mmCIF file of C-alpha atoms and ligand atoms in Angstrom:
data_model
loop_
_atom_site.group_PDB
_atom_site.id
_atom_site.type_symbol
_atom_site.label_atom_id
_atom_site.label_comp_id
_atom_site.label_asym_id
_atom_site.label_seq_id
_atom_site.Cartn_x
_atom_site.Cartn_y
_atom_site.Cartn_z
ATOM 1 C CA MET A 1 -90.821 -149.276 -65.148
ATOM 2 C CA ALA A 2 -88.645 -151.177 -67.738
ATOM 3 C CA PHE A 3 -86.099 -153.695 -66.675
ATOM 4 C CA ASN A 4 -87.784 -153.877 -63.528
ATOM 5 C CA ASN A 5 -86.035 -150.844 -62.424
ATOM 6 C CA VAL A 6 -82.770 -152.414 -61.683
ATOM 7 C CA PHE A 7 -80.349 -149.835 -63.195
ATOM 8 C CA LYS A 8 -81.912 -147.079 -61.186
ATOM 9 C CA ASP A 9 -78.999 -145.457 -59.201
ATOM 10 C CA LYS A 10 -76.805 -147.887 -60.263
ATOM 11 C CA LYS A 11 -73.158 -147.338 -61.427
ATOM 12 C CA VAL A 12 -72.595 -148.759 -64.830
ATOM 13 C CA VAL A 13 -69.317 -149.015 -66.644
ATOM 14 C CA ILE A 14 -69.689 -149.141 -70.578
ATOM 15 C CA THR A 15 -66.453 -149.817 -72.443
ATOM 16 C CA GLY A 16 -66.711 -148.304 -76.009
ATOM 17 C CA ASP A 17 -69.249 -145.611 -74.773
ATOM 18 C CA THR A 18 -68.098 -143.125 -77.716
ATOM 19 C CA GLY A 19 -69.111 -145.735 -80.351
ATOM 20 C CA PHE A 20 -72.167 -146.225 -81.849
ATOM 21 C CA LYS A 21 -73.811 -148.922 -79.821
ATOM 22 C CA GLY A 22 -71.927 -147.329 -76.580
ATOM 23 C CA SER A 23 -73.694 -144.049 -77.095
ATOM 24 C CA TRP A 24 -77.232 -145.436 -77.524
ATOM 25 C CA LEU A 25 -76.679 -147.548 -74.585
ATOM 26 C CA SER A 26 -75.251 -144.738 -72.463
ATOM 27 C CA THR A 27 -78.368 -142.546 -73.428
ATOM 28 C CA TRP A 28 -80.794 -145.445 -72.434
ATOM 29 C CA LEU A 29 -79.016 -146.261 -69.095
ATOM 30 C CA LEU A 30 -79.439 -142.428 -68.204
ATOM 31 C CA MET A 31 -82.969 -142.826 -69.022
ATOM 32 C CA LEU A 32 -83.142 -145.609 -66.389
ATOM 33 C CA GLY A 33 -81.718 -143.532 -63.781
ATOM 34 C CA ALA A 34 -78.168 -145.054 -63.953
ATOM 35 C CA LYS A 35 -74.908 -143.207 -63.382
ATOM 36 C CA VAL A 36 -72.931 -144.122 -66.591
ATOM 37 C CA TYR A 37 -69.327 -144.281 -66.763
ATOM 38 C CA GLY A 38 -67.488 -144.660 -70.197
ATOM 39 C CA TYR A 39 -64.064 -146.140 -70.806
ATOM 40 C CA ALA A 40 -62.770 -145.777 -74.558
ATOM 41 C CA ASN A 41 -59.683 -144.630 -76.372
ATOM 42 C CA GLU A 42 -61.061 -142.059 -78.534
ATOM 43 C CA ILE A 43 -64.190 -140.656 -80.178
ATOM 44 C CA PRO A 44 -63.939 -143.296 -83.264
ATOM 45 C CA THR A 45 -65.592 -140.905 -85.903
ATOM 46 C CA THR A 46 -66.349 -137.246 -86.895
ATOM 47 C CA PRO A 47 -69.291 -136.511 -86.578
ATOM 48 C CA SER A 48 -70.061 -138.896 -83.819
ATOM 49 C CA MET A 49 -73.391 -139.833 -81.978
ATOM 50 C CA PHE A 50 -71.333 -139.179 -78.541
ATOM 51 C CA GLU A 51 -70.619 -135.577 -79.483
ATOM 52 C CA VAL A 52 -73.737 -134.447 -81.584
ATOM 53 C CA THR A 53 -75.873 -135.600 -78.529
ATOM 54 C CA GLY A 54 -73.694 -134.120 -76.044
ATOM 55 C CA LEU A 55 -72.990 -137.342 -74.317
ATOM 56 C CA ASP A 56 -69.476 -136.050 -73.219
ATOM 57 C CA LYS A 57 -71.132 -133.553 -70.938
ATOM 58 C CA ARG A 58 -73.694 -136.267 -69.850
ATOM 59 C CA ILE A 59 -71.619 -139.010 -68.430
ATOM 60 C CA ASN A 60 -68.211 -139.393 -66.779
ATOM 61 C CA HIS A 61 -66.010 -140.508 -69.570
ATOM 62 C CA GLN A 62 -62.347 -141.444 -69.145
ATOM 63 C CA TYR A 63 -60.021 -141.915 -71.987
ATOM 64 C CA GLY A 64 -57.738 -145.256 -72.098
ATOM 65 C CA ASP A 65 -57.022 -148.225 -74.110
ATOM 66 C CA ILE A 66 -58.622 -151.395 -73.002
ATOM 67 C CA ARG A 67 -55.306 -153.066 -73.509
ATOM 68 C CA ASP A 68 -53.878 -150.809 -70.832
ATOM 69 C CA LYS A 69 -54.427 -153.703 -68.118
ATOM 70 C CA GLU A 70 -53.223 -151.439 -65.095
ATOM 71 C CA LYS A 71 -55.296 -148.330 -66.339
ATOM 72 C CA MET A 72 -58.496 -150.576 -67.222
ATOM 73 C CA ASN A 73 -58.084 -152.078 -63.606
ATOM 74 C CA ASN A 74 -57.702 -148.815 -61.682
ATOM 75 C CA PHE A 75 -60.726 -147.411 -63.628
ATOM 76 C CA ILE A 76 -62.762 -150.372 -62.363
ATOM 77 C CA GLN A 77 -61.535 -150.265 -59.011
ATOM 78 C CA GLU A 78 -62.189 -146.521 -58.642
ATOM 79 C CA VAL A 79 -65.810 -146.529 -60.211
ATOM 80 C CA LYS A 80 -66.771 -149.947 -58.353
ATOM 81 C CA PRO A 81 -69.552 -150.452 -60.782
ATOM 82 C CA ASP A 82 -72.756 -152.698 -60.016
ATOM 83 C CA PHE A 83 -72.761 -153.348 -64.029
ATOM 84 C CA ILE A 84 -70.270 -153.541 -66.664
ATOM 85 C CA PHE A 85 -70.946 -153.523 -70.327
ATOM 86 C CA HIS A 86 -67.569 -154.322 -72.378
ATOM 87 C CA LEU A 87 -68.402 -153.132 -76.157
ATOM 88 C CA ALA A 88 -64.975 -151.714 -76.948
ATOM 89 C CA ALA A 89 -63.730 -153.321 -79.950
ATOM 90 C CA GLN A 90 -61.986 -152.870 -83.330
ATOM 91 C CA ALA A 91 -65.782 -153.122 -85.112
ATOM 92 C CA ILE A 92 -65.083 -152.645 -88.405
ATOM 93 C CA VAL A 93 -64.434 -155.259 -90.959
ATOM 94 C CA SER A 94 -62.601 -153.456 -93.460
ATOM 95 C CA THR A 95 -60.073 -152.069 -91.011
ATOM 96 C CA SER A 96 -59.650 -155.874 -89.969
ATOM 97 C CA TYR A 97 -57.951 -156.113 -93.311
ATOM 98 C CA LYS A 98 -55.588 -153.068 -93.187
ATOM 99 C CA ASP A 99 -54.846 -153.607 -89.574
ATOM 100 C CA PRO A 100 -55.171 -157.194 -88.595
ATOM 101 C CA PHE A 101 -52.730 -156.978 -85.638
ATOM 102 C CA ASN A 102 -54.540 -154.119 -83.823
ATOM 103 C CA THR A 103 -57.719 -155.836 -84.536
ATOM 104 C CA ILE A 104 -56.629 -158.918 -82.590
ATOM 105 C CA THR A 105 -54.782 -156.984 -79.890
ATOM 106 C CA THR A 106 -57.746 -154.707 -79.202
ATOM 107 C CA ASN A 107 -60.657 -157.488 -79.580
ATOM 108 C CA VAL A 108 -58.731 -160.475 -77.878
ATOM 109 C CA VAL A 109 -55.999 -158.862 -75.483
ATOM 110 C CA GLY A 110 -58.288 -155.926 -74.874
ATOM 111 C CA THR A 111 -61.271 -158.495 -73.610
ATOM 112 C CA ALA A 112 -58.675 -160.480 -71.510
ATOM 113 C CA SER A 113 -57.673 -157.178 -70.000
ATOM 114 C CA VAL A 114 -61.497 -156.604 -69.040
ATOM 115 C CA LEU A 115 -61.618 -159.815 -68.039
ATOM 116 C CA GLU A 116 -58.772 -159.226 -65.592
ATOM 117 C CA ALA A 117 -60.236 -156.301 -63.999
ATOM 118 C CA ILE A 118 -63.313 -158.301 -63.529
ATOM 119 C CA ARG A 119 -61.407 -160.941 -61.657
ATOM 120 C CA ASN A 120 -60.077 -158.298 -59.244
ATOM 121 C CA ILE A 121 -63.716 -157.101 -58.286
ATOM 122 C CA THR A 122 -64.514 -157.739 -54.540
ATOM 123 C CA TRP A 123 -68.311 -156.464 -54.517
ATOM 124 C CA ASN A 124 -71.146 -157.801 -56.450
ATOM 125 C CA CYS A 125 -70.815 -156.790 -60.015
ATOM 126 C CA THR A 126 -73.032 -158.070 -63.154
ATOM 127 C CA CYS A 127 -71.067 -158.004 -66.282
ATOM 128 C CA VAL A 128 -72.501 -158.067 -69.996
ATOM 129 C CA ILE A 129 -69.400 -159.237 -72.494
ATOM 130 C CA ILE A 130 -70.558 -158.338 -76.039
ATOM 131 C CA THR A 131 -68.809 -160.165 -79.244
ATOM 132 C CA SER A 132 -70.765 -160.829 -82.420
ATOM 133 C CA ASP A 133 -72.559 -163.245 -84.760
ATOM 134 C CA LYS A 134 -69.416 -163.189 -86.541
ATOM 135 C CA ALA A 135 -67.955 -165.202 -83.649
ATOM 136 C CA TYR A 136 -69.701 -168.067 -85.259
ATOM 137 C CA ASP A 137 -67.674 -170.317 -87.815
ATOM 138 C CA ASN A 138 -69.801 -169.181 -90.911
ATOM 139 C CA VAL A 139 -70.608 -172.143 -93.037
ATOM 140 C CA GLU A 140 -72.739 -170.221 -95.153
ATOM 141 C CA TRP A 141 -75.888 -172.424 -94.301
ATOM 142 C CA ILE A 142 -79.536 -171.250 -94.359
ATOM 143 C CA TRP A 143 -80.556 -172.221 -90.604
ATOM 144 C CA GLY A 144 -79.650 -169.790 -87.826
ATOM 145 C CA TYR A 145 -76.772 -170.288 -85.661
ATOM 146 C CA ARG A 146 -77.340 -171.638 -82.137
ATOM 147 C CA GLU A 147 -75.381 -170.727 -79.130
ATOM 148 C CA ASN A 148 -73.648 -174.046 -78.967
ATOM 149 C CA ASP A 149 -72.739 -174.000 -82.726
ATOM 150 C CA ARG A 150 -69.103 -173.949 -83.410
ATOM 151 C CA LEU A 151 -67.078 -170.723 -83.230
ATOM 152 C CA GLY A 152 -64.764 -169.642 -85.383
ATOM 153 C CA GLY A 153 -63.992 -167.001 -88.242
ATOM 154 C CA LYS A 154 -62.250 -166.960 -91.764
ATOM 155 C CA ASP A 155 -61.365 -163.339 -91.749
ATOM 156 C CA VAL A 156 -59.647 -161.795 -89.110
ATOM 157 C CA TYR A 157 -62.342 -159.571 -87.441
ATOM 158 C CA SER A 158 -64.531 -162.743 -87.218
ATOM 159 C CA GLY A 159 -61.419 -164.656 -85.861
ATOM 160 C CA SER A 160 -60.766 -161.929 -83.281
ATOM 161 C CA LYS A 161 -64.496 -162.362 -82.219
ATOM 162 C CA GLY A 162 -64.190 -166.097 -82.188
ATOM 163 C CA ALA A 163 -60.680 -165.953 -80.370
ATOM 164 C CA ALA A 164 -62.519 -163.430 -77.694
ATOM 165 C CA GLU A 165 -65.080 -166.077 -77.243
ATOM 166 C CA LEU A 166 -62.361 -168.837 -76.171
ATOM 167 C CA VAL A 167 -60.555 -166.306 -73.853
ATOM 168 C CA ILE A 168 -63.878 -165.479 -72.137
ATOM 169 C CA LYS A 169 -64.790 -168.865 -71.941
ATOM 170 C CA SER A 170 -61.432 -169.824 -70.329
ATOM 171 C CA TYR A 171 -61.459 -167.181 -67.978
ATOM 172 C CA TRP A 172 -65.006 -168.132 -66.796
ATOM 173 C CA MET A 173 -63.986 -171.649 -66.361
ATOM 174 C CA SER A 174 -60.800 -171.098 -64.596
ATOM 175 C CA PHE A 175 -61.684 -168.069 -62.449
ATOM 176 C CA ILE A 176 -64.982 -166.339 -62.756
ATOM 177 C CA LYS A 177 -67.430 -168.965 -62.131
ATOM 178 C CA ASP A 178 -65.881 -169.494 -58.748
ATOM 179 C CA MET A 179 -66.380 -165.951 -57.680
ATOM 180 C CA PRO A 180 -69.735 -165.670 -56.100
ATOM 181 C CA ASN A 181 -69.798 -161.945 -56.431
ATOM 182 C CA ILE A 182 -69.677 -161.952 -60.135
ATOM 183 C CA LYS A 183 -72.299 -162.717 -62.800
ATOM 184 C CA LEU A 184 -71.548 -162.754 -66.452
ATOM 185 C CA ALA A 185 -72.982 -163.394 -69.836
ATOM 186 C CA VAL A 186 -71.616 -163.413 -73.347
ATOM 187 C CA THR A 187 -74.100 -161.785 -76.122
ATOM 188 C CA ARG A 188 -73.993 -161.955 -79.851
ATOM 189 C CA ALA A 189 -75.869 -160.064 -82.221
ATOM 190 C CA GLY A 190 -75.378 -159.233 -85.861
ATOM 191 C CA ASN A 191 -75.290 -156.068 -88.118
ATOM 192 C CA VAL A 192 -77.214 -153.254 -86.343
ATOM 193 C CA ILE A 193 -78.384 -150.074 -87.893
ATOM 194 C CA GLY A 194 -79.869 -146.638 -86.431
ATOM 195 C CA GLY A 195 -79.347 -143.039 -86.500
ATOM 196 C CA GLY A 196 -76.061 -141.889 -85.219
ATOM 197 C CA ASP A 197 -73.737 -144.130 -86.612
ATOM 198 C CA TRP A 198 -70.707 -142.842 -88.850
ATOM 199 C CA ALA A 199 -68.710 -145.716 -88.957
ATOM 200 C CA LYS A 200 -66.900 -146.474 -92.183
ATOM 201 C CA ASP A 201 -68.146 -149.268 -94.768
ATOM 202 C CA ARG A 202 -71.554 -149.229 -93.183
ATOM 203 C CA ILE A 203 -74.401 -149.220 -95.913
ATOM 204 C CA ILE A 204 -76.479 -146.844 -93.813
ATOM 205 C CA VAL A 205 -73.808 -144.242 -93.288
ATOM 206 C CA ASP A 206 -72.817 -144.288 -97.077
ATOM 207 C CA CYS A 207 -76.639 -144.110 -98.029
ATOM 208 C CA VAL A 208 -77.374 -140.969 -95.776
ATOM 209 C CA LYS A 209 -74.212 -139.093 -96.463
ATOM 210 C CA ALA A 210 -74.898 -139.556 -100.209
ATOM 211 C CA PHE A 211 -78.656 -138.716 -100.004
ATOM 212 C CA SER A 212 -77.667 -135.684 -98.076
ATOM 213 C CA GLU A 213 -75.398 -134.321 -100.825
ATOM 214 C CA GLY A 214 -78.236 -135.186 -103.570
ATOM 215 C CA LYS A 215 -76.080 -138.294 -105.027
ATOM 216 C CA THR A 216 -76.754 -141.998 -105.318
ATOM 217 C CA VAL A 217 -74.928 -144.157 -103.271
ATOM 218 C CA GLU A 218 -72.483 -146.803 -104.610
ATOM 219 C CA ILE A 219 -73.028 -150.369 -103.348
ATOM 220 C CA ARG A 220 -70.454 -153.269 -103.685
ATOM 221 C CA CYS A 221 -72.827 -156.302 -102.866
ATOM 222 C CA PRO A 222 -76.199 -155.567 -103.698
ATOM 223 C CA LYS A 223 -77.317 -158.982 -103.170
ATOM 224 C CA ALA A 224 -76.022 -159.591 -99.805
ATOM 225 C CA THR A 225 -78.483 -160.322 -97.336
ATOM 226 C CA ARG A 226 -78.292 -159.114 -93.676
ATOM 227 C CA PRO A 227 -80.454 -159.705 -90.553
ATOM 228 C CA TRP A 228 -80.772 -155.989 -90.426
ATOM 229 C CA GLN A 229 -82.072 -154.737 -86.703
ATOM 230 C CA HIS A 230 -82.126 -151.406 -85.361
ATOM 231 C CA VAL A 231 -79.383 -150.983 -82.525
ATOM 232 C CA LEU A 232 -82.114 -150.818 -79.894
ATOM 233 C CA GLU A 233 -82.866 -154.410 -80.366
ATOM 234 C CA PRO A 234 -79.864 -156.219 -79.296
ATOM 235 C CA LEU A 235 -79.381 -153.182 -76.708
ATOM 236 C CA SER A 236 -82.641 -154.480 -74.978
ATOM 237 C CA GLY A 237 -81.119 -157.947 -75.218
ATOM 238 C CA TYR A 238 -77.997 -156.695 -73.227
ATOM 239 C CA LEU A 239 -80.110 -154.853 -70.612
ATOM 240 C CA ASN A 240 -82.448 -157.904 -70.384
ATOM 241 C CA VAL A 241 -79.933 -160.263 -69.920
ATOM 242 C CA ALA A 242 -78.092 -158.218 -67.259
ATOM 243 C CA GLN A 243 -81.444 -157.624 -65.235
ATOM 244 C CA TYR A 244 -81.983 -161.269 -65.273
ATOM 245 C CA LEU A 245 -78.638 -162.101 -63.993
ATOM 246 C CA TYR A 246 -78.696 -159.628 -61.417
ATOM 247 C CA GLU A 247 -82.049 -161.004 -60.345
ATOM 248 C CA GLY A 248 -80.577 -164.745 -60.385
ATOM 249 C CA LYS A 249 -83.275 -165.129 -63.061
ATOM 250 C CA VAL A 250 -80.938 -166.804 -65.441
ATOM 251 C CA ALA A 251 -78.286 -169.377 -65.367
ATOM 252 C CA ASN A 252 -74.640 -167.393 -64.921
ATOM 253 C CA GLY A 253 -71.901 -167.787 -67.357
ATOM 254 C CA GLU A 254 -74.158 -168.469 -70.673
ATOM 255 C CA ALA A 255 -74.190 -166.964 -74.244
ATOM 256 C CA PHE A 256 -77.107 -165.348 -75.628
ATOM 257 C CA ASN A 257 -77.956 -164.448 -79.303
ATOM 258 C CA PHE A 258 -80.306 -161.324 -80.141
ATOM 259 C CA GLY A 259 -81.346 -161.211 -83.650
ATOM 260 C CA PRO A 260 -84.116 -159.663 -85.653
ATOM 261 C CA ARG A 261 -87.515 -160.983 -86.882
ATOM 262 C CA ALA A 262 -86.971 -163.196 -90.096
ATOM 263 C CA GLU A 263 -88.789 -160.591 -92.120
ATOM 264 C CA GLN A 264 -85.758 -158.144 -91.708
ATOM 265 C CA THR A 265 -83.333 -160.348 -93.898
ATOM 266 C CA LYS A 266 -83.507 -158.159 -96.947
ATOM 267 C CA THR A 267 -80.858 -157.322 -99.358
ATOM 268 C CA VAL A 268 -78.484 -154.350 -99.397
ATOM 269 C CA PHE A 269 -80.043 -153.295 -102.514
ATOM 270 C CA GLU A 270 -83.661 -153.365 -100.913
ATOM 271 C CA LEU A 271 -82.634 -151.632 -97.757
ATOM 272 C CA THR A 272 -80.960 -148.814 -99.614
ATOM 273 C CA GLN A 273 -84.158 -148.342 -101.890
ATOM 274 C CA ASP A 274 -86.511 -148.361 -98.800
ATOM 275 C CA LEU A 275 -84.183 -145.619 -97.093
ATOM 276 C CA ALA A 276 -84.117 -143.639 -100.128
ATOM 277 C CA GLU A 277 -88.024 -143.677 -100.293
ATOM 278 C CA LYS A 278 -88.439 -142.667 -96.764
ATOM 279 C CA TRP A 279 -85.993 -139.870 -97.419
ATOM 280 C CA GLY A 280 -88.049 -138.489 -100.336
ATOM 281 C CA LEU A 281 -86.164 -139.866 -103.120
ATOM 282 C CA ASP A 282 -86.836 -141.962 -106.018
ATOM 283 C CA ARG A 283 -86.189 -145.323 -105.082
ATOM 284 C CA ASN A 284 -85.180 -146.591 -108.468
ATOM 285 C CA ASN A 285 -82.316 -143.952 -108.822
ATOM 286 C CA ALA A 286 -81.107 -144.585 -105.285
ATOM 287 C CA ALA A 287 -78.105 -146.757 -105.763
ATOM 288 C CA LYS A 288 -75.531 -147.612 -108.318
ATOM 289 C CA ILE A 289 -74.106 -151.048 -108.038
ATOM 290 C CA THR A 290 -70.289 -150.818 -108.393
ATOM 291 C CA GLY A 291 -69.776 -154.476 -108.137
ATOM 292 C CA ASN A 292 -66.317 -153.547 -106.471
ATOM 293 C CA ILE A 293 -65.979 -155.748 -103.437
ATOM 294 C CA PRO A 294 -62.802 -154.612 -101.670
ATOM 295 C CA PHE A 295 -62.843 -157.387 -99.170
ATOM 296 C CA ARG A 296 -64.285 -160.639 -98.501
ATOM 297 C CA GLU A 297 -67.488 -160.569 -96.367
ATOM 298 C CA ALA A 298 -69.498 -163.611 -95.808
ATOM 299 C CA THR A 299 -72.929 -163.351 -97.497
ATOM 300 C CA LEU A 300 -75.431 -165.478 -94.970
ATOM 301 C CA LEU A 301 -75.229 -165.318 -91.531
ATOM 302 C CA LYS A 302 -78.582 -165.675 -89.383
ATOM 303 C CA LEU A 303 -78.915 -165.965 -85.842
ATOM 304 C CA ASN A 304 -81.282 -168.600 -83.934
ATOM 305 C CA CYS A 305 -82.558 -166.614 -80.784
ATOM 306 C CA ASP A 306 -84.930 -169.392 -79.430
ATOM 307 C CA LYS A 307 -82.731 -169.251 -76.380
ATOM 308 C CA ALA A 308 -83.418 -165.585 -75.409
ATOM 309 C CA LEU A 309 -87.053 -166.352 -75.998
ATOM 310 C CA ALA A 310 -87.107 -169.451 -73.578
ATOM 311 C CA TYR A 311 -84.962 -167.876 -70.808
ATOM 312 C CA LEU A 312 -85.615 -164.134 -70.913
ATOM 313 C CA ASN A 313 -88.985 -164.253 -72.993
ATOM 314 C CA TRP A 314 -87.023 -161.731 -75.082
ATOM 315 C CA HIS A 315 -88.007 -161.299 -78.700
ATOM 316 C CA SER A 316 -87.249 -158.334 -81.171
ATOM 317 C CA THR A 317 -89.792 -155.546 -81.118
ATOM 318 C CA LEU A 318 -89.576 -153.489 -84.204
ATOM 319 C CA HIS A 319 -91.040 -154.348 -87.937
ATOM 320 C CA TYR A 320 -88.470 -153.271 -90.705
ATOM 321 C CA GLU A 321 -90.528 -150.638 -91.829
ATOM 322 C CA GLN A 322 -90.634 -149.008 -88.130
ATOM 323 C CA CYS A 323 -86.690 -149.578 -88.258
ATOM 324 C CA VAL A 324 -86.291 -147.712 -91.440
ATOM 325 C CA ASP A 325 -88.526 -144.906 -90.337
ATOM 326 C CA LEU A 326 -86.425 -144.303 -87.126
ATOM 327 C CA ILE A 327 -83.464 -144.504 -89.321
ATOM 328 C CA ALA A 328 -84.453 -141.950 -91.863
ATOM 329 C CA GLU A 329 -86.175 -139.560 -88.963
ATOM 330 C CA TRP A 330 -82.776 -139.528 -87.145
ATOM 331 C CA TYR A 331 -80.487 -138.844 -90.101
ATOM 332 C CA LYS A 332 -82.811 -136.132 -91.658
ATOM 333 C CA ALA A 333 -82.769 -134.027 -88.212
ATOM 334 C CA TYR A 334 -79.108 -134.182 -88.528
ATOM 335 C CA TYR A 335 -78.632 -133.617 -92.191
ATOM 336 C CA VAL A 336 -81.811 -131.929 -93.441
ATOM 337 C CA GLU A 337 -83.182 -130.201 -90.672
ATOM 338 C CA LYS A 338 -79.883 -129.547 -88.870
ATOM 339 C CA ARG A 339 -81.390 -129.941 -85.331
ATOM 340 C CA ASN A 340 -79.430 -129.459 -82.446
ATOM 341 C CA ASP A 341 -81.556 -131.515 -79.925
ATOM 342 C CA LEU A 342 -80.484 -135.080 -81.033
ATOM 343 C CA HIS A 343 -80.276 -136.126 -77.386
ATOM 344 C CA GLU A 344 -84.008 -135.549 -77.130
ATOM 345 C CA LEU A 345 -84.630 -137.198 -80.397
ATOM 346 C CA THR A 346 -82.570 -140.200 -79.522
ATOM 347 C CA LYS A 347 -84.465 -140.513 -76.062
ATOM 348 C CA LYS A 348 -87.779 -139.855 -77.921
ATOM 349 C CA GLN A 349 -86.940 -142.715 -80.201
ATOM 350 C CA ILE A 350 -86.133 -145.045 -77.108
ATOM 351 C CA GLU A 351 -89.351 -143.893 -75.499
ATOM 352 C CA PHE A 352 -91.010 -145.008 -78.916
ATOM 353 C CA TYR A 353 -89.120 -148.349 -78.863
ATOM 354 C CA MET A 354 -90.166 -149.228 -75.147
ATOM 355 C CA GLU A 355 -93.981 -148.244 -75.813
ATOM 356 C CA GLN A 356 -93.792 -150.650 -78.642
ATOM 357 C CA ALA A 357 -92.370 -153.382 -76.696
ATOM 358 C CA LYS A 358 -94.940 -153.051 -73.824
ATOM 359 C CA LYS A 359 -97.766 -153.136 -76.629
ATOM 360 C CA GLN A 360 -96.374 -156.672 -77.390
ATOM 361 C CA ASN A 361 -96.105 -157.523 -73.804
ATOM 362 C CA ILE A 362 -92.354 -158.274 -73.906
ATOM 363 C CA GLU A 363 -91.246 -159.112 -70.329
ATOM 364 C CA TRP A 364 -88.696 -156.369 -69.949
ATOM 365 C CA SER A 365 -90.525 -153.483 -70.887
ATOM 366 C CA LYS A 366 -93.631 -154.134 -68.107
HETATM 367 N N1 NAD B 401 -72.249 -152.137 -85.047
HETATM 368 C C1 NAD B 401 -72.606 -153.464 -85.470
HETATM 369 O O1 NAD B 401 -73.074 -153.787 -86.712
HETATM 370 C C2 NAD B 401 -71.939 -154.714 -84.934
HETATM 371 C C3 NAD B 401 -72.411 -155.957 -85.058
HETATM 372 C C4 NAD B 401 -72.048 -156.996 -84.273
HETATM 373 C C5 NAD B 401 -71.282 -156.725 -83.147
HETATM 374 N N2 NAD B 401 -70.825 -155.498 -82.884
HETATM 375 C C6 NAD B 401 -69.918 -155.325 -81.663
HETATM 376 O O2 NAD B 401 -70.616 -154.383 -80.816
HETATM 377 C C7 NAD B 401 -69.556 -153.749 -80.240
HETATM 378 C C8 NAD B 401 -69.905 -152.021 -80.328
HETATM 379 O O3 NAD B 401 -69.759 -151.996 -81.888
HETATM 380 P P1 NAD B 401 -69.917 -150.342 -82.328
HETATM 381 O O4 NAD B 401 -70.495 -150.727 -83.502
HETATM 382 O O5 NAD B 401 -70.670 -149.425 -81.224
HETATM 383 O O6 NAD B 401 -68.661 -150.060 -82.773
HETATM 384 P P2 NAD B 401 -67.708 -148.719 -82.883
HETATM 385 O O7 NAD B 401 -66.690 -148.853 -83.498
HETATM 386 O O8 NAD B 401 -68.866 -147.702 -82.951
HETATM 387 O O9 NAD B 401 -67.284 -148.246 -81.258
HETATM 388 C C9 NAD B 401 -66.114 -148.915 -80.909
HETATM 389 C C10 NAD B 401 -65.696 -148.418 -79.510
HETATM 390 O O10 NAD B 401 -64.718 -148.835 -78.986
HETATM 391 C C11 NAD B 401 -63.823 -148.031 -78.782
HETATM 392 N N3 NAD B 401 -62.251 -148.717 -78.723
HETATM 393 C C12 NAD B 401 -61.698 -149.386 -80.087
HETATM 394 N N4 NAD B 401 -60.550 -149.697 -79.526
HETATM 395 C C13 NAD B 401 -60.255 -149.697 -78.412
HETATM 396 C C14 NAD B 401 -59.100 -149.636 -77.511
HETATM 397 N N5 NAD B 401 -58.259 -150.272 -77.893
HETATM 398 N N6 NAD B 401 -59.234 -149.203 -76.243
HETATM 399 C C15 NAD B 401 -60.559 -148.475 -75.801
HETATM 400 N N7 NAD B 401 -61.473 -148.417 -76.307
HETATM 401 C C16 NAD B 401 -61.282 -148.892 -77.869
HETATM 402 C C17 NAD B 401 -63.973 -146.881 -79.651
HETATM 403 O O11 NAD B 401 -63.194 -145.780 -79.206
HETATM 404 C C18 NAD B 401 -65.527 -146.892 -79.638
HETATM 405 O O12 NAD B 401 -65.809 -146.094 -78.300
HETATM 406 C C19 NAD B 401 -68.291 -154.233 -80.817
HETATM 407 O O13 NAD B 401 -67.864 -155.033 -79.792
HETATM 408 C C20 NAD B 401 -68.601 -154.635 -82.067
HETATM 409 O O14 NAD B 401 -67.881 -155.578 -82.608
HETATM 410 C C21 NAD B 401 -71.225 -154.551 -83.610
#
């Protein structure tokens, strides 16, 4: 009975349900007995997890732009959700260099439009707004960022996430904190990896595409470290914070970081080699370093997750090896075994994740 069964038979809106995280979250919520209502402007990739797992037939999806304030509001008023998870965003750093304006309007104005819809809610609703670890002003120090560290962003994607945070805070202070029917939290997580991601310029996608064609993968920043975590880790945090808000167990209007174990801070090169090995390839011939860095990416960004541990009893579940195993299993099922039951495989991986959390006595999994 994960998450104290609070999602059973509840109406849950997910903005960005057609994306990578949105597809995993939709699947998990279906397993928890929720009625899932998705809202997104498009299916962002071909192939997509949304389509290959048949989510289009399993949830109620509405196409719409989050910047369309009236349409967004009408959708929320029609569904009357018990929970909202706002994930829709222009989430790709390289795209933010090509189309900064669209990134800013989607991530900042789009978030304001969702907050406008929340302002108009007259029933009880618990809202989780997803931003990013990139919302922090990255000063490239070695310490993990805490929820009260300075926000900012030197590139447009990061700046749009920092700006979204300011918008959320001002809506919270000006309106939402005085609405007794609304509970709201902000969540920040870093790079996530997992099966079913086909977004561009993400290392796992580049690897599995290359490996499935018998090629070596080209990597541009081999020494860059990322706090890699499986997509289910932050999703367990989002669901956990929603549960605790709903049950009144955690303060309203706060931000929470969700990050991986320290051991998971591996270089891009190490991750590529480890994945190649799980794919059955020679780890020493898995990657070619191009040194061709097409855009600036900050190299060091770690989250401090003490707050999630203290208030939610949340910590990450998987070890790095388990995370790589799950990813290899999912993409091999798609590319090598050409399985058509990827919804079942995704559910099996979520079951596995919940079992691992239970073994570690993590509060939400009991
Ligand atoms: N994937 C990561 O590593 C990562 C890391 C930190 C934070 N995040 C954040 O998590 C959230 C989800 O990320 P993801 O990886 O699933 O992204 P994604 O690119 O896979 O999906 C984005 C979703 O948003 C939708 N969308 C984009 N613009 C829209 C618009 N104008 N109107 C309506 N819908 C729109 C897309 O259709 C899609 O459903 C985003 O807020 C992202 O910034 C992701």
